[in-house]
Structures are given as C-alpha cells and as structure tokens.
Amino acid sequence: MPGQVQSIARAAAILRLLASSSGRLGIGEIARSLNLPKGTAHGIIRTLQDVGFVEQDKTSGKYQLGATLLHLGTSYLDVNELRSRSINWADPLAARSGEAVRIGTLLDGKVLVVHHVFRPDDILQTLDVGSLLPPHATALGKVLLAYDVGAANAATQREPEPYTRRTLVTARALTRALSEIRDNGWGAEIGEMTPGEAGIAAPIRGYGGLVVGAIGLSGPVDRTCDGSGNPRPALVTYVRDAARAVSRDLGATRW
Amino acid sequence: MPGQVQSIARAAAILRLLASSSGRLGIGEIARSLNLPKGTAHGIIRTLQDVGFVEQDKTSGKYQLGATLLHLGTSYLDVNELRSRSINWADPLAARSGEAVRIGTLLDGKVLVVHHVFRPDDILQTLDVGSLLPPHATALGKVLLAYDVGAANAATQREPEPYTRRTLVTARALTRALSEIRDNGWGAEIGEMTPGEAGIAAPIRGYGGLVVGAIGLSGPVDRTCDGSGNPRPALVTYVRDAARAVSRDLGATRW
DNA sequence: CAACAGTGTTCGGCATTGTCGACCGGGGTT
DNA sequence: AACCCCGGTCGACAATGCCGAACACTGTTG
C-alpha cells in the first residue's frame, strides 16, 4: 500500500474533527488540534469551503460542516446494499414485534445506524440514521463485535464507557458475552445502555457468509423480556428470521 | 481568493461524481469522466478509501461512497442552525395543517431538504432529508429562487425539466411566478411536480433579513386547495406564521 | 489609551509532494 | 492463444502545495 495523498488525508481529518466536536471551530483551534501550521490549515479549509464541504459563519469567522456532505451522506444510503435489502424486512419485523427496528454496521469500531424504523404505536421518536452507537452497550454492537475479531480486540483493549450499572465494563465480561453470542447466533442487551430498555439483535451475512451488519429491535424491558428477565423467545425468533431473510437477499447461502 | 488545493478539489469532484451516478463506478470510468490520468485518480481514491469516504466492492473492484460520509452528513444536521431552530415549529405546523412539512435550503441551485415531518395520519412515507428537489417545480424551490437572484438567473437560463403538464417550463412564466412570490411573501405549487399534489411555502430569514431557507407543506390538491383551485388561506397563514417564527428564532427582526 | 492576544487571511521561496504515463498481472471475451 | 479491458504499481520529474512570517482586524486587558 503506497503512501496516502497527504492533503486529502488532512482534509478528511479536518472534516472528522468538525464532526466530532459538534459545533463551530476556528482555524486556530483546528490547526492546533492537528498539529498543522495555520497557513496550511487555512488553504485546505478554503478549498473545502469552495466545494461546499465546510461553511463559514460570516460573523464569527468560524467553520462548520457544509450542506454538500448531507447530500453525499444520503447518496451513500441509496447505494448501500445492506440498507436497500434490509428495508423490505425491517418494516415487517417492526410490525410483528411492535418495537423499533435498527440496522447497523461497523464503522471505526462503532455502530453506524443505516436504517431505522420507528416503533409502530409511537410517533415521537427521533430518527438516528447516521448516528454512531457504542458497540459494547448495544445488542447491535455486541453482535457485530462477536463476528469481527479486530474490532472486538480494540473494544476490549480500552476501558469501555459505563452507561448504566449493567453495562459490561470489564474485558472479561465482554469477551464472554461475545463468545455466547457466537454460540447462540444472536445477542441481547438488557438495560446496559439505558435503564429499562432492552435490545435483541442478530447478524446479517453477505456473500460468502461474512457478517456485514446486524438487525435488531429495542424497547422497554417489560415488553421485550419475559418474567425471568430473558428476551422473549418469540421476539428472538422474529429477529433471527429477519436477519436470515436479509442475508439470503444479500447472497449468503445456507444461513 | 488564492488557488485551491488541487488534489482536494479533485477528490471532491470524485465524491460528487460517485454521488450523482448513483451506483458503483470503476476507476477507469472515473478517470475518464474527470479527464484525469488513471494513476492519479487511483492515488486519490486510495486515500479516500483509507479515510472511509469511499468503499470498494471486492468482487468487481468498483468504488462507491463510504459509510463515513453518512456520519458526517448527519453531523452536519446537528450543527445546522436552520434545522435545529425549525424543528420546534415544523411539528406544530404539521399537526395544525395535517400535511407533511419540509424545510429546505439552496445548494448548487437545487433544494436541499434539511428537515421533514411526515403527514400525521399516514405512516408509509419515505424520509427525504438530504435529497435534492428541483427548484422550479416545488413551492420550497420557487420561494428560495425568488429571493436569490443568482440562483434564479441560473434556473431561467437552462431549460427547466417538465415533470407534469403544469410545470413552468418557460423562463417568462418562471420569472413572473418569482415576482409574484416576492410581492406576496409566499409561494405555491399546484400539480407542477406530481399531478394531484400541491405545496405551499414561505421564506425563512436569518440574521440581517437574508433569506436562508424555506418552510412549506405539501399534500393532495383536494385538501390543500379550495374550490377555485387556490391554496386554502388558512394553510397559507399557518405556513407564513411558522416561517416568521423560525426567522425570529434565527435572529431576524421585524419579519 | 496603548499594548496585547486573539482572530482569519495573504504571500512567496523552497523542497516536499503528488502527478503522470508506462508497465504489470489478472479475467473475460473473442 | 491473442486480445482488450480491468485495477493496481512504480519511479522520475517538476509542479504543487506546504510552511512560517507578516498583515489587517477586533476585542480585551493592563
């Protein structure tokens, strides 16, 4: 793998920086964060501005992400095969289970939501397509980690952030959970991200059997789990069936 | 304005090309489309791939947009002030009018949808945040053109695409429609994009009174228009009130 | 009131950087 | 087996973009 194009890599770093720090940044802050000379950073940002990837607030002079990126992002959704194949199966799953359905894939060790179907009964939900979820505290994330050794190692390396009392924070607990998921072929999360909320997810396989994503539902514990605190078997079956159906659509055989 | 950074401008052109041609492209096609040597195009694409902006289909070797762009795009939504200020007013507008509400802004002479509230009664609608609408055949677009001379000129220059029999295709008709919108302070579209569908929109002004976006609703003609084929005055008032409210939130005075 | 510490922006010289076109290896098709 | 397309690689050359200092401006601070 020969070297990267320096300026493009730097431009991408600037965009990611702007995205992560959610807000406007001055050119000085950007240059300092990335150890770049101010002049260099300015040249890059100026071209990014010319192509519409960043915008400048005229009063404060600070920079933020540009509108073109929004369009590029949704264009990605149109092309994404995982999403397009999933849509047909996500709606029935939401209807049958009565819960919100999400489809995610791994991006930089986190879960990128590529599709989201609202819970049928409720309207007041915020769409979170495009947002990143923590891998260790969601059903989608744990399933994805279970079938991606690289990401799983990275996740167990650094201390996982605790969201609730039930969040898996130790490497041992997480590793065991992933192993269980591999044995069962599905995974769950009960109050590990938000108290009282639970999720069930199963892996989606693409051509060749490789896991390319995961589909799952989430909802209140008292609806998604039975009396003994385990995920309702009927819901698990629904999720696994949906995952299998999407996998078949993607060209995976015998799953 | 000193020169642009060549490689970044080229990288952006590649991304836009991939977005517009909605599908996978080979490196040869890309190089030919942009008049670049194959080797150069390859270097740029390789780095774009390293940073996750494009992905490569392993079997065909072709390239498509990458997942990172989806995240960047939604990050843009989080920062976008027009959107965040609008959300509070879009929901009530949808509730009062009973129709779908959209908020858009001008991007490269087209209408970029930055927010979308579904029609309250119906669930089966596709979210089109991030998609580009034609400016000359939508209420949002015509309102935005009416207050942007540059984009209006560009729109009247080239032959507008006809969608229905009622689409404004001549420069004269479009210019007159824009003038009317400026006089009235709001605009409408009746069956110009889709037969039987109509839209009503009003401009949103930012700090200093500059038009930075538009808010509008759309729905079946028999619900949004009265017996004589004009937009229902009550709905027009709702839309204009919402536009004024958002403008006030954005810091525009006396509108 | 002046000095200062910020900001974003410009400019020109140097050498690093990325461009370029030919070349390589593989899959299809003819 | 010859051909033609594909994507990927390599190395020489010089155009390119990087860099640091200087600029203009604002608001704050001594």
PDB file of C-alpha atoms (C1' of nucleotides) in Angstrom, chain B residues 6 26-28 42 56 63, chain D residues 6-9 16-18:
ATOM      1  CA  GLN B   6      -5.703  20.760  -6.432  1.00  0.00           C
ATOM      2  CA  GLY B  26     -14.716   1.715 -11.922  1.00  0.00           C
ATOM      3  CA  ILE B  27     -11.525   3.664 -11.674  1.00  0.00           C
ATOM      4  CA  GLY B  28     -11.322   3.914 -15.435  1.00  0.00           C
ATOM      5  CA  HIS B  42      -6.121   5.828  -8.278  1.00  0.00           C
ATOM      6  CA  GLN B  56     -14.551  -0.806  -2.811  1.00  0.00           C
ATOM      7  CA  TYR B  63     -15.951   2.011  -5.987  1.00  0.00           C
TER       8      TYR B  63
ATOM      9  C1'  DC D   6      -9.945  -4.062 -15.859  1.00  0.00           C
ATOM     10  C1'  DG D   7      -7.475  -2.260 -11.367  1.00  0.00           C
ATOM     11  C1'  DG D   8      -3.029  -1.681  -9.367  1.00  0.00           C
ATOM     12  C1'  DT D   9       2.038  -0.358  -9.185  1.00  0.00           C
ATOM     13  C1'  DT D  16       2.443  21.632  -6.383  1.00  0.00           C
ATOM     14  C1'  DG D  17       1.108  22.700  -2.081  1.00  0.00           C
ATOM     15  C1'  DC D  18       3.384  23.344   2.361  1.00  0.00           C
TER      16       DC D  18
END
